[in-house]
Amino acid sequence: IQPYANTRALFDIADEYKVHYELAEHFYYQPERIKQALDALLARHDMIYVTLDLDVFAQSVAPGVSAPQALGLQPWQVIPCLQHLARSNKMIAFDVAELNPTHDRDQQTARLAAQCIMQVINTSLALTSPTQEGV
């Protein structure tokens, strides 16, 4: 979450409902903290439903969103997190939100969304595919 792109009221509501969130700056400066937060989430749940909100990405890589972020994340910061969650074998569903085609340039954001989806699918399939030795 971007602290300057959200209102104090949204943070207050998240705190009231005890919603765990990570600030975008943690992805930049504390990537190990992000992995620990994901591991803690996975330890608490048998199944997870993951929604990738495309607003999390920097406007330079995802212009086709409703709330563009000048200081958003880069794909190389997000995709390993998605793969980590998919490798847990606890992801029962995955979706993508906030694509706004009217703002997209040359389908740049749509292509990024497709790449993220393929990363999750390929990671999940690697868990279920038999190895050459098992065939």
PDB file of C-alpha atoms in Angstrom:
ATOM      1  CA  ILE A   1       0.000   0.000   0.000  1.00  0.00           C
ATOM      2  CA  GLN A   2       1.174   3.504  -0.781  1.00  0.00           C
ATOM      3  CA  PRO A   3       0.910   5.782   2.252  1.00  0.00           C
ATOM      4  CA  TYR A   4       0.621   8.962   0.164  1.00  0.00           C
ATOM      5  CA  ALA A   5      -1.938   7.543  -2.257  1.00  0.00           C
ATOM      6  CA  ASN A   6      -4.437   6.531   0.446  1.00  0.00           C
ATOM      7  CA  THR A   7      -6.345   8.480   3.039  1.00  0.00           C
ATOM      8  CA  ARG A   8      -5.767   8.272   6.772  1.00  0.00           C
ATOM      9  CA  ALA A   9      -9.349   6.989   7.038  1.00  0.00           C
ATOM     10  CA  LEU A  10      -8.470   3.906   4.974  1.00  0.00           C
ATOM     11  CA  PHE A  11      -5.536   3.134   7.238  1.00  0.00           C
ATOM     12  CA  ASP A  12      -7.770   3.639  10.295  1.00  0.00           C
ATOM     13  CA  ILE A  13     -10.349   1.198   8.928  1.00  0.00           C
ATOM     14  CA  ALA A  14      -7.633  -1.354   8.154  1.00  0.00           C
ATOM     15  CA  ASP A  15      -6.293  -0.980  11.682  1.00  0.00           C
ATOM     16  CA  GLU A  16      -9.780  -1.264  13.182  1.00  0.00           C
ATOM     17  CA  TYR A  17     -10.351  -4.567  11.364  1.00  0.00           C
ATOM     18  CA  LYS A  18      -6.803  -5.730  12.125  1.00  0.00           C
ATOM     19  CA  VAL A  19      -5.942  -5.966   8.438  1.00  0.00           C
ATOM     20  CA  HIS A  20      -2.278  -6.686   7.863  1.00  0.00           C
ATOM     21  CA  TYR A  21      -0.729  -4.607   5.121  1.00  0.00           C
ATOM     22  CA  GLU A  22       2.779  -3.849   3.956  1.00  0.00           C
ATOM     23  CA  LEU A  23       3.922  -0.494   2.702  1.00  0.00           C
ATOM     24  CA  ALA A  24       5.407  -0.266  -0.785  1.00  0.00           C
ATOM     25  CA  GLU A  25       8.676   0.947   0.721  1.00  0.00           C
ATOM     26  CA  HIS A  26       9.061  -2.439   2.445  1.00  0.00           C
ATOM     27  CA  PHE A  27       9.293  -4.038  -1.007  1.00  0.00           C
ATOM     28  CA  TYR A  28      12.051  -1.571  -1.893  1.00  0.00           C
ATOM     29  CA  TYR A  29      14.127  -1.625   1.274  1.00  0.00           C
ATOM     30  CA  GLN A  30      13.074  -4.706   3.267  1.00  0.00           C
ATOM     31  CA  PRO A  31      12.299  -7.571   0.858  1.00  0.00           C
ATOM     32  CA  GLU A  32      13.041 -10.150   3.573  1.00  0.00           C
ATOM     33  CA  ARG A  33      10.240  -8.588   5.634  1.00  0.00           C
ATOM     34  CA  ILE A  34       7.842  -9.246   2.748  1.00  0.00           C
ATOM     35  CA  LYS A  35       8.867 -12.904   2.543  1.00  0.00           C
ATOM     36  CA  GLN A  36       8.392 -13.259   6.308  1.00  0.00           C
ATOM     37  CA  ALA A  37       4.927 -11.659   6.064  1.00  0.00           C
ATOM     38  CA  LEU A  38       3.962 -14.067   3.274  1.00  0.00           C
ATOM     39  CA  ASP A  39       5.261 -17.035   5.255  1.00  0.00           C
ATOM     40  CA  ALA A  40       3.291 -15.899   8.319  1.00  0.00           C
ATOM     41  CA  LEU A  41       0.148 -15.592   6.195  1.00  0.00           C
ATOM     42  CA  LEU A  42       0.665 -19.064   4.750  1.00  0.00           C
ATOM     43  CA  ALA A  43       1.248 -20.536   8.205  1.00  0.00           C
ATOM     44  CA  ARG A  44      -2.107 -19.165   9.419  1.00  0.00           C
ATOM     45  CA  HIS A  45      -4.234 -20.463   6.537  1.00  0.00           C
ATOM     46  CA  ASP A  46      -4.883 -23.767   4.807  1.00  0.00           C
ATOM     47  CA  MET A  47      -6.195 -22.028   1.686  1.00  0.00           C
ATOM     48  CA  ILE A  48      -5.680 -18.575   0.238  1.00  0.00           C
ATOM     49  CA  TYR A  49      -7.430 -16.539  -2.437  1.00  0.00           C
ATOM     50  CA  VAL A  50      -5.069 -14.065  -4.087  1.00  0.00           C
ATOM     51  CA  THR A  51      -6.114 -10.906  -5.898  1.00  0.00           C
ATOM     52  CA  LEU A  52      -3.450  -8.941  -7.727  1.00  0.00           C
ATOM     53  CA  ASP A  53      -4.499  -5.281  -7.794  1.00  0.00           C
ATOM     54  CA  LEU A  54      -2.696  -3.789 -10.789  1.00  0.00           C
ATOM     55  CA  ASP A  55      -2.687  -0.405  -9.036  1.00  0.00           C
ATOM     56  CA  VAL A  56       0.268  -1.730  -7.033  1.00  0.00           C
ATOM     57  CA  PHE A  57       2.563  -1.377 -10.049  1.00  0.00           C
ATOM     58  CA  ALA A  58       4.414   1.758 -11.063  1.00  0.00           C
ATOM     59  CA  GLN A  59       2.682   3.860 -13.693  1.00  0.00           C
ATOM     60  CA  SER A  60       5.668   3.329 -15.994  1.00  0.00           C
ATOM     61  CA  VAL A  61       4.837  -0.387 -16.277  1.00  0.00           C
ATOM     62  CA  ALA A  62       1.073  -0.247 -15.637  1.00  0.00           C
ATOM     63  CA  PRO A  63      -0.487   2.923 -17.053  1.00  0.00           C
ATOM     64  CA  GLY A  64      -3.866   1.255 -17.577  1.00  0.00           C
ATOM     65  CA  VAL A  65      -5.197   1.401 -14.021  1.00  0.00           C
ATOM     66  CA  SER A  66      -7.689   3.594 -12.216  1.00  0.00           C
ATOM     67  CA  ALA A  67      -5.165   4.918  -9.684  1.00  0.00           C
ATOM     68  CA  PRO A  68      -1.718   5.194 -11.327  1.00  0.00           C
ATOM     69  CA  GLN A  69       1.226   5.119  -8.902  1.00  0.00           C
ATOM     70  CA  ALA A  70       4.357   7.112  -9.628  1.00  0.00           C
ATOM     71  CA  LEU A  71       6.214   5.166  -6.933  1.00  0.00           C
ATOM     72  CA  GLY A  72       4.520   1.819  -7.461  1.00  0.00           C
ATOM     73  CA  LEU A  73       6.234  -1.536  -7.535  1.00  0.00           C
ATOM     74  CA  GLN A  74       8.067  -3.188 -10.394  1.00  0.00           C
ATOM     75  CA  PRO A  75       7.174  -6.644 -11.759  1.00  0.00           C
ATOM     76  CA  TRP A  76      10.445  -8.079 -10.432  1.00  0.00           C
ATOM     77  CA  GLN A  77       9.253  -7.167  -6.924  1.00  0.00           C
ATOM     78  CA  VAL A  78       5.765  -8.644  -7.295  1.00  0.00           C
ATOM     79  CA  ILE A  79       6.197 -11.776  -9.406  1.00  0.00           C
ATOM     80  CA  PRO A  80       8.467 -13.589  -6.895  1.00  0.00           C
ATOM     81  CA  CYS A  81       5.781 -12.999  -4.242  1.00  0.00           C
ATOM     82  CA  LEU A  82       3.119 -14.492  -6.506  1.00  0.00           C
ATOM     83  CA  GLN A  83       5.356 -17.461  -7.250  1.00  0.00           C
ATOM     84  CA  HIS A  84       6.046 -17.951  -3.542  1.00  0.00           C
ATOM     85  CA  LEU A  85       2.329 -18.019  -2.812  1.00  0.00           C
ATOM     86  CA  ALA A  86       1.666 -20.394  -5.716  1.00  0.00           C
ATOM     87  CA  ARG A  87       4.456 -22.753  -4.574  1.00  0.00           C
ATOM     88  CA  SER A  88       2.761 -23.036  -1.182  1.00  0.00           C
ATOM     89  CA  ASN A  89       0.081 -25.189  -2.819  1.00  0.00           C
ATOM     90  CA  LYS A  90      -2.474 -23.276  -0.725  1.00  0.00           C
ATOM     91  CA  MET A  91      -3.641 -20.917  -3.463  1.00  0.00           C
ATOM     92  CA  ILE A  92      -7.135 -22.040  -4.418  1.00  0.00           C
ATOM     93  CA  ALA A  93      -7.941 -19.035  -6.624  1.00  0.00           C
ATOM     94  CA  PHE A  94      -6.169 -16.115  -8.251  1.00  0.00           C
ATOM     95  CA  ASP A  95      -7.564 -13.072  -9.981  1.00  0.00           C
ATOM     96  CA  VAL A  96      -6.470  -9.698 -11.277  1.00  0.00           C
ATOM     97  CA  ALA A  97      -8.252  -6.426 -10.527  1.00  0.00           C
ATOM     98  CA  GLU A  98      -8.186  -2.775 -11.570  1.00  0.00           C
ATOM     99  CA  LEU A  99      -7.284  -3.037 -15.250  1.00  0.00           C
ATOM    100  CA  ASN A 100      -8.678   0.052 -16.997  1.00  0.00           C
ATOM    101  CA  PRO A 101      -8.340  -0.420 -20.781  1.00  0.00           C
ATOM    102  CA  THR A 102      -9.294   3.195 -21.506  1.00  0.00           C
ATOM    103  CA  HIS A 103      -6.040   4.321 -19.841  1.00  0.00           C
ATOM    104  CA  ASP A 104      -3.823   1.524 -21.126  1.00  0.00           C
ATOM    105  CA  ARG A 105      -1.115   2.277 -23.673  1.00  0.00           C
ATOM    106  CA  ASP A 106      -0.648  -0.383 -26.342  1.00  0.00           C
ATOM    107  CA  GLN A 107      -2.139  -2.969 -23.965  1.00  0.00           C
ATOM    108  CA  GLN A 108       0.944  -2.597 -21.752  1.00  0.00           C
ATOM    109  CA  THR A 109      -0.962  -3.169 -18.507  1.00  0.00           C
ATOM    110  CA  ALA A 110      -3.048  -5.987 -19.975  1.00  0.00           C
ATOM    111  CA  ARG A 111       0.153  -7.727 -21.085  1.00  0.00           C
ATOM    112  CA  LEU A 112       1.674  -7.291 -17.642  1.00  0.00           C
ATOM    113  CA  ALA A 113      -1.466  -8.827 -16.114  1.00  0.00           C
ATOM    114  CA  ALA A 114      -1.227 -11.744 -18.558  1.00  0.00           C
ATOM    115  CA  GLN A 115       2.427 -12.295 -17.650  1.00  0.00           C
ATOM    116  CA  CYS A 116       1.577 -12.345 -13.947  1.00  0.00           C
ATOM    117  CA  ILE A 117      -1.226 -14.834 -14.569  1.00  0.00           C
ATOM    118  CA  MET A 118       1.123 -17.058 -16.579  1.00  0.00           C
ATOM    119  CA  GLN A 119       3.740 -16.927 -13.825  1.00  0.00           C
ATOM    120  CA  VAL A 120       1.169 -18.154 -11.300  1.00  0.00           C
ATOM    121  CA  ILE A 121      -0.137 -20.866 -13.643  1.00  0.00           C
ATOM    122  CA  ASN A 122       3.342 -22.091 -14.589  1.00  0.00           C
ATOM    123  CA  THR A 123       4.451 -22.167 -10.952  1.00  0.00           C
ATOM    124  CA  SER A 124       1.311 -24.065  -9.948  1.00  0.00           C
ATOM    125  CA  LEU A 125       1.640 -26.515 -12.840  1.00  0.00           C
ATOM    126  CA  ALA A 126       5.257 -27.219 -11.920  1.00  0.00           C
ATOM    127  CA  LEU A 127       3.954 -28.504  -8.572  1.00  0.00           C
ATOM    128  CA  THR A 128       1.516 -30.941 -10.174  1.00  0.00           C
ATOM    129  CA  SER A 129       3.446 -32.060 -13.262  1.00  0.00           C
ATOM    130  CA  PRO A 130       5.104 -35.445 -13.055  1.00  0.00           C
ATOM    131  CA  THR A 131       8.861 -35.472 -13.390  1.00  0.00           C
ATOM    132  CA  GLN A 132      10.550 -37.305 -16.225  1.00  0.00           C
ATOM    133  CA  GLU A 133      11.585 -39.970 -13.721  1.00  0.00           C
ATOM    134  CA  GLY A 134       7.978 -40.567 -12.742  1.00  0.00           C
ATOM    135  CA  VAL A 135       6.732 -40.978 -16.309  1.00  0.00           C
TER     136      VAL A 135
END
